[in-house]
Coordinates of N, CA and C in Angstrom, one line a residue:
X1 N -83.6 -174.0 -39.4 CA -82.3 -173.9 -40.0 C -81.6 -172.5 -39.8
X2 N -80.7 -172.5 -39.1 CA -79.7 -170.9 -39.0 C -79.2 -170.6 -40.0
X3 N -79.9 -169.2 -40.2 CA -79.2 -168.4 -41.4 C -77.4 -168.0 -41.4
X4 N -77.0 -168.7 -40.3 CA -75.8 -168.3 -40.2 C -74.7 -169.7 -40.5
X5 N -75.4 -170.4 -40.7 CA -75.0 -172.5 -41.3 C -75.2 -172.1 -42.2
X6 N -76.0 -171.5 -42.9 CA -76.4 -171.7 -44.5 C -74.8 -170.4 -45.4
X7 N -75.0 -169.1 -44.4 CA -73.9 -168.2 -44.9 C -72.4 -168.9 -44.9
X8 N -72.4 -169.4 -43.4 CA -71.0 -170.4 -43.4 C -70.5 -171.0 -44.5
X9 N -71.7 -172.2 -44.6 CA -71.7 -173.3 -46.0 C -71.4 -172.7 -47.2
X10 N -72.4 -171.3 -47.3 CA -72.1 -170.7 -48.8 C -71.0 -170.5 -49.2
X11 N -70.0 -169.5 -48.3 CA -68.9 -169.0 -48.0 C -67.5 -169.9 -48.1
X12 N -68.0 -171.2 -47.6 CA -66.9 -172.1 -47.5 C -67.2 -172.8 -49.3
X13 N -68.0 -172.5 -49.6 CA -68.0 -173.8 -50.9 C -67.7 -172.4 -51.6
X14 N -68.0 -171.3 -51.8 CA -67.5 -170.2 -52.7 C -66.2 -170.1 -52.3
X15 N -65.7 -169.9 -51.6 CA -64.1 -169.8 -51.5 C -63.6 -171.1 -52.3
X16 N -63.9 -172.2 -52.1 CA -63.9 -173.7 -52.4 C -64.1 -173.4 -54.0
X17 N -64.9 -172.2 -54.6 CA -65.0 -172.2 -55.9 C -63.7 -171.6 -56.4
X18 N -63.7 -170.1 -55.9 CA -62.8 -169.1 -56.6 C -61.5 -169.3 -56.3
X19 N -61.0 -170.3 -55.3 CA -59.6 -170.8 -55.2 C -59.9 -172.4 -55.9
X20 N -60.3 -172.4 -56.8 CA -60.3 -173.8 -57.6 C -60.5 -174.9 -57.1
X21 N -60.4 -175.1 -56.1 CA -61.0 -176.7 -54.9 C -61.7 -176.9 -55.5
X22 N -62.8 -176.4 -56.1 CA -64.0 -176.5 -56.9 C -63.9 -176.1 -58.1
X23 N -63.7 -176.8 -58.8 CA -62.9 -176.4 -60.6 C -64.4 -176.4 -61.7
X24 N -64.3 -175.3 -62.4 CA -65.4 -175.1 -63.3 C -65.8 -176.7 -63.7
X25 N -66.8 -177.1 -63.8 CA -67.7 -178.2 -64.5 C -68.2 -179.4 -63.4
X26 N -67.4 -179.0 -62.6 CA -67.3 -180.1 -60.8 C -68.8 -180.2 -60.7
X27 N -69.1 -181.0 -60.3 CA -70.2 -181.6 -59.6 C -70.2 -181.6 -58.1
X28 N -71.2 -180.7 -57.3 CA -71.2 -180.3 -56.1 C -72.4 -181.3 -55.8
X29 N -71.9 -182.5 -55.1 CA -72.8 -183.8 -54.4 C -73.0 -182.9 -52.7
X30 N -74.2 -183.1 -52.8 CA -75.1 -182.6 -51.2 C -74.2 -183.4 -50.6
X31 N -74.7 -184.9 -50.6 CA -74.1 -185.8 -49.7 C -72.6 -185.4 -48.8
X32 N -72.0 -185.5 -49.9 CA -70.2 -185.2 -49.6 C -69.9 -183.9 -49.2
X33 N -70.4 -182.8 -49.8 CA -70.1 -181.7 -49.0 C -71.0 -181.6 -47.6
X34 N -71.8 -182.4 -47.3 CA -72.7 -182.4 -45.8 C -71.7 -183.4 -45.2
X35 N -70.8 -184.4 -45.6 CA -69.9 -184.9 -45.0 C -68.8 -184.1 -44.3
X36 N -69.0 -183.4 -45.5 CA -67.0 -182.8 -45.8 C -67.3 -180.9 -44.5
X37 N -68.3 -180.9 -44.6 CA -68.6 -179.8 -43.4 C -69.2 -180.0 -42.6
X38 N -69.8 -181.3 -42.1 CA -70.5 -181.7 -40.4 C -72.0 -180.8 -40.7
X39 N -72.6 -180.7 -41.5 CA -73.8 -180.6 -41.2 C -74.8 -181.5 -42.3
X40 N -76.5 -181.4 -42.6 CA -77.0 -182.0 -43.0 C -77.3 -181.5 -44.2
X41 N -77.8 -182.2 -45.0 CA -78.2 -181.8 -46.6 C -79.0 -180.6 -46.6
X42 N -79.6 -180.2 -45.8 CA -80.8 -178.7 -46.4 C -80.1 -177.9 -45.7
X43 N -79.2 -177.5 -44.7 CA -78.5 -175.7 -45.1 C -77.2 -176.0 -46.5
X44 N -76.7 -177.0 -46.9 CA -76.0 -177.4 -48.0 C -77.1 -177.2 -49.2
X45 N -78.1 -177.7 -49.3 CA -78.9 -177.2 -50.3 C -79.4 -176.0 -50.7
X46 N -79.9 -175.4 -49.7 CA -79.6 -173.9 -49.5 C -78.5 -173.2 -49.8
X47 N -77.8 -173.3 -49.3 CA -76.4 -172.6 -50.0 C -75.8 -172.7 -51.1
X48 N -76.7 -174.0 -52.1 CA -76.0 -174.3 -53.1 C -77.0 -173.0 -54.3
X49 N -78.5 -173.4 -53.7 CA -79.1 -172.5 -54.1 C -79.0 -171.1 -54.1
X50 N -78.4 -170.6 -53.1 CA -77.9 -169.2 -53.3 C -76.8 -169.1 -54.2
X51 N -76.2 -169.8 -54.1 CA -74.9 -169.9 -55.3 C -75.1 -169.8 -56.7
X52 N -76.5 -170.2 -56.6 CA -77.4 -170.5 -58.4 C -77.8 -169.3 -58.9
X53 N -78.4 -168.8 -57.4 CA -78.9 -167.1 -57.7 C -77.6 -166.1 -58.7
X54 N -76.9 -166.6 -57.9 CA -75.9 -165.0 -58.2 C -74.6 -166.1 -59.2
X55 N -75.2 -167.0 -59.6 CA -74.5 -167.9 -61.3 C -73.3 -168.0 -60.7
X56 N -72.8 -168.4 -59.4 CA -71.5 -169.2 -59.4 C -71.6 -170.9 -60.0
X57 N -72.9 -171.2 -59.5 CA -73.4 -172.6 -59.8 C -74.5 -172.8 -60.5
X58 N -74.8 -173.9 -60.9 CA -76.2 -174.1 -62.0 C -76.4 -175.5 -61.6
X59 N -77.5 -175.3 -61.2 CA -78.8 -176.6 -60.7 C -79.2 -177.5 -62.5
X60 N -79.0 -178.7 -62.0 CA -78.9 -179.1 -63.7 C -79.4 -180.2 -63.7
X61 N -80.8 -180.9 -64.4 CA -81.2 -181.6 -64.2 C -80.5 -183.2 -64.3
X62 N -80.9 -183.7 -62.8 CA -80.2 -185.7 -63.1 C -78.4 -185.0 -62.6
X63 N -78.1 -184.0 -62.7 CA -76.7 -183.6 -62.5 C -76.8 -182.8 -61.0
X64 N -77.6 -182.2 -60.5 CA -77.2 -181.6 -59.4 C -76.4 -180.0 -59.5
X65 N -75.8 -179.3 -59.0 CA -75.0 -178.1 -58.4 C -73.9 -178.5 -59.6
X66 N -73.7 -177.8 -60.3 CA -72.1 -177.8 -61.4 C -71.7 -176.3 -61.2
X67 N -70.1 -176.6 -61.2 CA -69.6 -175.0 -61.0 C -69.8 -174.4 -62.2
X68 N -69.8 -173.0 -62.2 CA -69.9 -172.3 -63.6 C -68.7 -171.7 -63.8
X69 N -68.2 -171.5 -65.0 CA -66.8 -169.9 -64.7 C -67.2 -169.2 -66.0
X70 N -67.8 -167.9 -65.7 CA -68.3 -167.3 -66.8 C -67.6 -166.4 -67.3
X71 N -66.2 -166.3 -67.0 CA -65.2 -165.8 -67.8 C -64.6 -164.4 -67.6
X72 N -63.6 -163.7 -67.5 CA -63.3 -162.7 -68.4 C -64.2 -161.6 -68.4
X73 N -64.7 -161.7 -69.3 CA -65.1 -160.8 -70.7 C -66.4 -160.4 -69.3
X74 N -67.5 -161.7 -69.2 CA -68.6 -161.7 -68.9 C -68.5 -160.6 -67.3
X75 N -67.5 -161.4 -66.6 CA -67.0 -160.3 -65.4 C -67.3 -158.8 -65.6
X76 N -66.7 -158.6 -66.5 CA -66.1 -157.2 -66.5 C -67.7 -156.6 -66.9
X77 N -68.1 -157.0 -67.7 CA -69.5 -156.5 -68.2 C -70.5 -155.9 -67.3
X78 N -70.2 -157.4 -65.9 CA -71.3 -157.5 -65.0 C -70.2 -156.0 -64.0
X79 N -69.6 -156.1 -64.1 CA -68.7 -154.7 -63.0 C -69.5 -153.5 -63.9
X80 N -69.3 -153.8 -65.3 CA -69.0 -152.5 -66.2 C -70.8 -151.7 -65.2
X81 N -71.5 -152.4 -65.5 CA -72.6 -152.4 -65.1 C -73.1 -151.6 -64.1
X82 N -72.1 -152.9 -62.9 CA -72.6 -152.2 -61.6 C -71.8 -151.2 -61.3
X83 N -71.1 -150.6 -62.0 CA -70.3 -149.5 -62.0 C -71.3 -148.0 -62.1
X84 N -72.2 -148.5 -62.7 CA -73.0 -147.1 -63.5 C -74.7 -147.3 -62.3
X85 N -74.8 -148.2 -62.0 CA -75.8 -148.6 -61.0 C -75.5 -148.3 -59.5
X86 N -74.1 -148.2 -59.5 CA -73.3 -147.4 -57.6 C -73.3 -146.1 -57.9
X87 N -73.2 -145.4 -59.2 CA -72.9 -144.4 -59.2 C -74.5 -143.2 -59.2
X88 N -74.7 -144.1 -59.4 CA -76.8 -143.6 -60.1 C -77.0 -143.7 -58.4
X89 N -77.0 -144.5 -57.8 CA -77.7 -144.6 -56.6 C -76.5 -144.2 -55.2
X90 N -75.4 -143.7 -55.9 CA -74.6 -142.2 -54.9 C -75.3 -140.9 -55.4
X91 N -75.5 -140.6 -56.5 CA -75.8 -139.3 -56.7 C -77.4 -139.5 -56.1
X92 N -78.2 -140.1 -56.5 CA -80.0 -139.8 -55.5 C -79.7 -139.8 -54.1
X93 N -78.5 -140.8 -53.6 CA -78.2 -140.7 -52.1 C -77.9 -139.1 -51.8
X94 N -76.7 -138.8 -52.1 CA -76.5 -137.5 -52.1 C -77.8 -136.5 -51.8
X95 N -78.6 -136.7 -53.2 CA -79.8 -135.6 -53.0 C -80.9 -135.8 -51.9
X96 N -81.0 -137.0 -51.6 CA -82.5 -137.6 -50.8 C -82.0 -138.0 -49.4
X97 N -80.5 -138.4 -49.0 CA -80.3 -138.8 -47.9 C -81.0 -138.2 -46.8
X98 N -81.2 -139.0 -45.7 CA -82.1 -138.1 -44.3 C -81.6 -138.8 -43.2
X99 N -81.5 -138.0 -42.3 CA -80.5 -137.9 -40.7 C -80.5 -139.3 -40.8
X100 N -81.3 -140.2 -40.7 CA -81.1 -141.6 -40.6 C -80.2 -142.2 -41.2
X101 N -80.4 -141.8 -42.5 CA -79.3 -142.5 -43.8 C -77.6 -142.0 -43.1
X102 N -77.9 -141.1 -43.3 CA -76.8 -140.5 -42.7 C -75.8 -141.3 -41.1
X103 N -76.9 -141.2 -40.1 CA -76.3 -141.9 -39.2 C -76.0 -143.5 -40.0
X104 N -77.1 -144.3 -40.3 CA -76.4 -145.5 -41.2 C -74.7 -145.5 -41.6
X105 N -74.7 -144.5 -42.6 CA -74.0 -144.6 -43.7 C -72.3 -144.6 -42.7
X106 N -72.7 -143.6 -42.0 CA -71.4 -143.8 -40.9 C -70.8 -144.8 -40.0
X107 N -72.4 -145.4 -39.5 CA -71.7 -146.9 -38.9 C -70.9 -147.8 -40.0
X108 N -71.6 -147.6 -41.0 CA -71.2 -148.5 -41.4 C -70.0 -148.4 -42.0
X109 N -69.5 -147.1 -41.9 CA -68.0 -146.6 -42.8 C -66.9 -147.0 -41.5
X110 N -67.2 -146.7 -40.3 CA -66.5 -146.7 -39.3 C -66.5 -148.5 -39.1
X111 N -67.3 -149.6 -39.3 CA -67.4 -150.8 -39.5 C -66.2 -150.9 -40.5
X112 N -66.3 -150.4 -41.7 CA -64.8 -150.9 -42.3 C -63.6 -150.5 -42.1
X113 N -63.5 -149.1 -41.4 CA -62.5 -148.4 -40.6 C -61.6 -149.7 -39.6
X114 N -62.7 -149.8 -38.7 CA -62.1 -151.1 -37.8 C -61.4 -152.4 -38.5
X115 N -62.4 -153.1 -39.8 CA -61.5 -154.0 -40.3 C -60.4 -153.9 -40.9
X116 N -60.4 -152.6 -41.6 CA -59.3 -152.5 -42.5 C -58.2 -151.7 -41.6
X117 N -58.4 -151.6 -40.8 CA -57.5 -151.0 -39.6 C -56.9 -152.6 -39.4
X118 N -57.7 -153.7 -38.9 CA -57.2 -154.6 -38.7 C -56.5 -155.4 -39.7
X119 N -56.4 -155.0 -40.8 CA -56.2 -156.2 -42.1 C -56.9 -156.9 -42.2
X120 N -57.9 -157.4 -41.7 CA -58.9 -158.7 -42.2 C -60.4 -158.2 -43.3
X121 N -59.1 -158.7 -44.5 CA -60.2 -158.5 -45.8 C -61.7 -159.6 -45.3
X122 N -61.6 -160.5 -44.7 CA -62.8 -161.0 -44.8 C -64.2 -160.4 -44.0
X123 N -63.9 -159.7 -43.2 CA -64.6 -158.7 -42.1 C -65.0 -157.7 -43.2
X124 N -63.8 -157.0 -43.7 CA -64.0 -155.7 -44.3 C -65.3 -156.3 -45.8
X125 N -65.1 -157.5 -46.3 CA -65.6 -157.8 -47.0 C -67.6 -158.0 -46.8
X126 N -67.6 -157.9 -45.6 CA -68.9 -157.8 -45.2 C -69.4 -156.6 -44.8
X127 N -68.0 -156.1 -44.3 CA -68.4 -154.2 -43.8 C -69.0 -153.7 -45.2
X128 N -68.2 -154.2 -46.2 CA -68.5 -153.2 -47.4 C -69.7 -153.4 -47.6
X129 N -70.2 -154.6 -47.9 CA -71.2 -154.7 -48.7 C -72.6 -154.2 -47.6
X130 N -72.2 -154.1 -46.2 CA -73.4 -153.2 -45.8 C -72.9 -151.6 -46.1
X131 N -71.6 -151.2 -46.0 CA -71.7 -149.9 -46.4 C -72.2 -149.4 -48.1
X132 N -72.4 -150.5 -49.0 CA -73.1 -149.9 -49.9 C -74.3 -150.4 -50.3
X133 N -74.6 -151.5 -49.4 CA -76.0 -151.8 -49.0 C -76.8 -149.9 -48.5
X134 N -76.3 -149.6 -47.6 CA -76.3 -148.2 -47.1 C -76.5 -147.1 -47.9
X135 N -75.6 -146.7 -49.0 CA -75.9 -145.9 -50.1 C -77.1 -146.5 -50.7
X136 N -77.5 -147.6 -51.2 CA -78.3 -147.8 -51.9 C -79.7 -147.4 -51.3
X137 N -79.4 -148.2 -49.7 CA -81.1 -147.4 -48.9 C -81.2 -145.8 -49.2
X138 N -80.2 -145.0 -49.2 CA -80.3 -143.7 -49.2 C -80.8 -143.0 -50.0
X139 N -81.0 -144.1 -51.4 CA -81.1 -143.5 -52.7 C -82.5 -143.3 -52.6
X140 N -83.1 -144.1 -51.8 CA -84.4 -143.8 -51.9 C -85.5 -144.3 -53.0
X141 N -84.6 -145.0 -53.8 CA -85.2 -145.7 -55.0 C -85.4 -147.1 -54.8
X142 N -86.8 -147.8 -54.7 CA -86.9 -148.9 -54.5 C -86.7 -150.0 -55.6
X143 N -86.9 -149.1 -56.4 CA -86.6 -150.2 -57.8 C -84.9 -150.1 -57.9
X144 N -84.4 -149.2 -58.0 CA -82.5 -149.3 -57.8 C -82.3 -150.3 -56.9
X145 N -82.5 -149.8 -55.5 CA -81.8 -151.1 -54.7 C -81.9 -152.5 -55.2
X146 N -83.1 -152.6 -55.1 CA -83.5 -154.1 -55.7 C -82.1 -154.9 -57.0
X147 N -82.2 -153.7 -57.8 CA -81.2 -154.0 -59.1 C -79.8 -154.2 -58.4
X148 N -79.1 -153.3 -57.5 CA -77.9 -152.8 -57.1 C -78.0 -154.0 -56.4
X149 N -78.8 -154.3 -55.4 CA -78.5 -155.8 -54.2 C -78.5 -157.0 -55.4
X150 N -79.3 -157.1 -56.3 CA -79.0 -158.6 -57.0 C -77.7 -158.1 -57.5
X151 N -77.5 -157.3 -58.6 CA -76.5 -157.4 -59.0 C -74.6 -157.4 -58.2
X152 N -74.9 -156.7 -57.0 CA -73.9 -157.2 -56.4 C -74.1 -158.1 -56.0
X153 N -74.8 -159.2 -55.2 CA -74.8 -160.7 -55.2 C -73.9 -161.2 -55.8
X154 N -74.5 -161.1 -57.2 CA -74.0 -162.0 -58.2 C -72.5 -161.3 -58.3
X155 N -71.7 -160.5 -57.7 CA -70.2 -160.1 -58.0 C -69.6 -160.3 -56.8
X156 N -70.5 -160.8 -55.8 CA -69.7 -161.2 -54.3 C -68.4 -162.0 -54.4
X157 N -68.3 -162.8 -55.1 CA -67.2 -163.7 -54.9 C -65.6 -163.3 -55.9
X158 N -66.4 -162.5 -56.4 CA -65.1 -161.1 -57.6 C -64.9 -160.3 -56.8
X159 N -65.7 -159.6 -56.2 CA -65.2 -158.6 -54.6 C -64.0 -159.2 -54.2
X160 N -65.0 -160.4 -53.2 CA -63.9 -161.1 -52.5 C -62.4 -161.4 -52.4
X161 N -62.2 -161.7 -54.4 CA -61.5 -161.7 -54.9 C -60.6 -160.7 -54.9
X162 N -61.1 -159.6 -55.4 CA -60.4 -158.4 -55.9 C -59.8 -158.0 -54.3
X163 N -60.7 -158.1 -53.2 CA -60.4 -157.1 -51.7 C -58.9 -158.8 -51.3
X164 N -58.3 -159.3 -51.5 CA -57.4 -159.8 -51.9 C -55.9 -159.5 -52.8
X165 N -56.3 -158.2 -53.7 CA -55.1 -158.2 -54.0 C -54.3 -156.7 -53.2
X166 N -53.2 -157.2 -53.0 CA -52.3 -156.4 -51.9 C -52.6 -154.9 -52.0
X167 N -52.8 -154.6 -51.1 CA -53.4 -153.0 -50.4 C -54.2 -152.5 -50.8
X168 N -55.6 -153.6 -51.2 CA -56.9 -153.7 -52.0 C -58.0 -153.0 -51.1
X169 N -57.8 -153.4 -49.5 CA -58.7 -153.2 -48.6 C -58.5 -151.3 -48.1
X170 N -57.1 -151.1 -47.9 CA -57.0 -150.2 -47.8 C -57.1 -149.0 -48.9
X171 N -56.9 -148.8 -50.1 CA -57.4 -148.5 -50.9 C -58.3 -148.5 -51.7
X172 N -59.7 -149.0 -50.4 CA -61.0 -149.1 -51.1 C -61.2 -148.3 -50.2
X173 N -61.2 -148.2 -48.6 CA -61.6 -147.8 -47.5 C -61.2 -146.1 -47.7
X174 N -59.9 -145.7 -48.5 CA -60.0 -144.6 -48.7 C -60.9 -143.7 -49.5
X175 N -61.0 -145.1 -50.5 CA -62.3 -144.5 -51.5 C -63.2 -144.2 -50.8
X176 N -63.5 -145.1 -50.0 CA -65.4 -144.8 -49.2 C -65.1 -143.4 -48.2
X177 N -63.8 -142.7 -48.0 CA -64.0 -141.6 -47.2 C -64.3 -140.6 -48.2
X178 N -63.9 -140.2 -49.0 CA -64.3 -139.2 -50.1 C -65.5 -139.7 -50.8
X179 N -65.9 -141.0 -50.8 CA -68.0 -141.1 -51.1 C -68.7 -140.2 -49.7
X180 N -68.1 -141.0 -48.9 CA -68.9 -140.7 -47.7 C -69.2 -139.3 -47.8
X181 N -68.2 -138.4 -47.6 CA -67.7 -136.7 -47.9 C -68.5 -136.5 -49.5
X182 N -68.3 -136.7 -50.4 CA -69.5 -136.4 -51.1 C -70.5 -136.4 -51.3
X183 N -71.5 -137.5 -50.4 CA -72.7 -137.8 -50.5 C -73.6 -136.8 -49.1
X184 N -72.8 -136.9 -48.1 CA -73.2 -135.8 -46.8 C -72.7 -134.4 -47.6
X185 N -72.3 -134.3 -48.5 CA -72.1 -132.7 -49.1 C -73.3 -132.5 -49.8
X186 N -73.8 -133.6 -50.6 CA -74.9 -133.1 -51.3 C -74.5 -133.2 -52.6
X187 N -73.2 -133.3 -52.6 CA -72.6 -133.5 -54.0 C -72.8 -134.5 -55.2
X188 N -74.1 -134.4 -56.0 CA -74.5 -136.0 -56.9 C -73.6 -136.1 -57.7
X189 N -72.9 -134.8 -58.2 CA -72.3 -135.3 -59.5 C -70.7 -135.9 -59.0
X190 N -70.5 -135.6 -57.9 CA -69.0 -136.3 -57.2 C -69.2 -137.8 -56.8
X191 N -70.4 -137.5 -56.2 CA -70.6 -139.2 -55.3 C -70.6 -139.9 -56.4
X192 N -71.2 -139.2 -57.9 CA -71.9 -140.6 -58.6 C -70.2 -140.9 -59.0
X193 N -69.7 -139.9 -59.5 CA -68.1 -139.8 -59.8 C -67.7 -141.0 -59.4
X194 N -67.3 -140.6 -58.0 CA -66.2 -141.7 -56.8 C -66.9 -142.7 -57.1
X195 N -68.3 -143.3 -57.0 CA -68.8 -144.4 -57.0 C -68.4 -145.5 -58.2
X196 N -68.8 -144.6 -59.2 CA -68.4 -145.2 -60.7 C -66.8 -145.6 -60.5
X197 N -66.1 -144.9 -59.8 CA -64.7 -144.9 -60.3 C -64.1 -146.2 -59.3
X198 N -65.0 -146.4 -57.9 CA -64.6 -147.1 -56.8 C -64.9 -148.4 -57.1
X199 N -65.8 -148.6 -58.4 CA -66.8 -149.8 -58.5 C -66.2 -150.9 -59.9
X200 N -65.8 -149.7 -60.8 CA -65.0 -150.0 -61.8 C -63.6 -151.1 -61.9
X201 N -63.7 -151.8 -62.7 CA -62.9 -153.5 -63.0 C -61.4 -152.5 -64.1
X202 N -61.8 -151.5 -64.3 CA -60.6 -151.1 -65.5 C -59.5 -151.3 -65.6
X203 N -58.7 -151.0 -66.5 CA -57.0 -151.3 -66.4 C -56.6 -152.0 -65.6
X204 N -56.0 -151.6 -64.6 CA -55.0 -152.2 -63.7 C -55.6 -153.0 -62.7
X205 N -56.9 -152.3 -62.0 CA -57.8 -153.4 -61.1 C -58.3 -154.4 -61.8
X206 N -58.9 -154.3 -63.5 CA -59.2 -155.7 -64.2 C -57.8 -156.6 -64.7
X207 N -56.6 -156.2 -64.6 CA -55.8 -157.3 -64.8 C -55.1 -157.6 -63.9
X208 N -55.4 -157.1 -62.6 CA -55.3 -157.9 -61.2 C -55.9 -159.0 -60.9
X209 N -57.4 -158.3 -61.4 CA -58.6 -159.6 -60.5 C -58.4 -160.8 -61.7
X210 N -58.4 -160.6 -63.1 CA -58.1 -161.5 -63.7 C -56.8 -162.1 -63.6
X211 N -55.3 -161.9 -63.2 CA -54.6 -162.5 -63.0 C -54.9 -163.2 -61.4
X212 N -55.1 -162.7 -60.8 CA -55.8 -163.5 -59.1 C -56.5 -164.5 -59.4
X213 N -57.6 -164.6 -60.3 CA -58.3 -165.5 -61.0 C -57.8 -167.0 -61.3
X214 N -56.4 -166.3 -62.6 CA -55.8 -167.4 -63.3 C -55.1 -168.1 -62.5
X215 N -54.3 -167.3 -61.2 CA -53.5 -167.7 -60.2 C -54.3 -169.1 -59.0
X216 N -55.8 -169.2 -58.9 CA -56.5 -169.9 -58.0 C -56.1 -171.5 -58.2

């Protein structure tokens, strides 16, 4: 089975979530979505399953795949979170990075360079998440990453969201030039700064992504 059917599938039924095609309480039938996308029941089961991991969906017994919408409030918590978890794992980047991280950290800045040069949030939306896939290797903490990768999982489809509202891509991509510049400085207490600040749902970014939300 290609890991790249199963990403497709996920991607198509999560969009399918967060633009409401797929409305909180729905019942996601294998059958029909393996209809409804030309492929077979196990990269669709698979993908439903990754969906469970990071709580867009819940596996429910006699019921199958049901959407979840955990709200508001619960969002913000899970940002509030990963907000202090980007910024913990810029500042040890900062201190522990090595020529490797380093070259990393650039491909992968120059990877969002290119999409957000081009406008396509959906590109950039993948560049990102290896560029702070990237901080996180840097941190050098194997127990952090672990936390930082599940927990953004589970915020992937709120990213998505958010790198959607108007001049969202470009004004993330400027953030990552001043991380980038503080973490190759050495700087923990700036990177953790920028990070916290880049990662953050507050004010005006949280009643964007919640109005985007109500708008689906």
């Amino acid at each position: 089975m290609s890991e790249n059917v199963v990403q497709r599938l996920r991607d198509e039924i999560e969009n399918g979530i967060i633009s409401n095609d797929f409305a909180p309480g729905a019942r996601l039938d294998e059958v029909q979505l393996a209809t409804r996308f030309g492929v077979s029941r196990t990269p669709v089961r698979e993908a439903l399953m990754q969906l469970n991991a990071i709580g867009l969906v819940e596996i429910r017994p006699r019921r199958g795949a049901v959407v979840i919408d955990p709200g508001p409030h619960r969002i913000f918590e899970m940002f509030e979170v990963m907000a202090e978890l980007e910024g913990l794992a810029g500042s040890l980047a900062a201190r522990r990075f090595t020529d490797a991280d380093r070259t990393t950290i650039l491909a992968a800045h120059a990877d969002c360079e290119r999409s957000s040069s081009a406008g396509d949030s959906d590109a950039y939306y993948y560049d990102n998440e290896r560029f702070h896939k990237a901080i996180y290797t840097a941190s050098h903490s194997g127990f952090l990453a672990e936390q930082c990768v599940a927990l953004h999982r589970r915020l992937q489809p709120y990213r998505r969201l958010q790198l959607r509202v108007r001049n969202r891509v470009a004004t993330s991509f400027a953030e990552h030039g001043a991380i980038v510049e503080a973490i190759l400085a050495g700087d923990a207490e700036q990177a953790r700064t920028l990070l916290r600040q880049h990662v953050s749902i507050q004010g005006e970014r949280f009643s964007d992504l919640v109005a985007t939300m109500a708008s689906r």
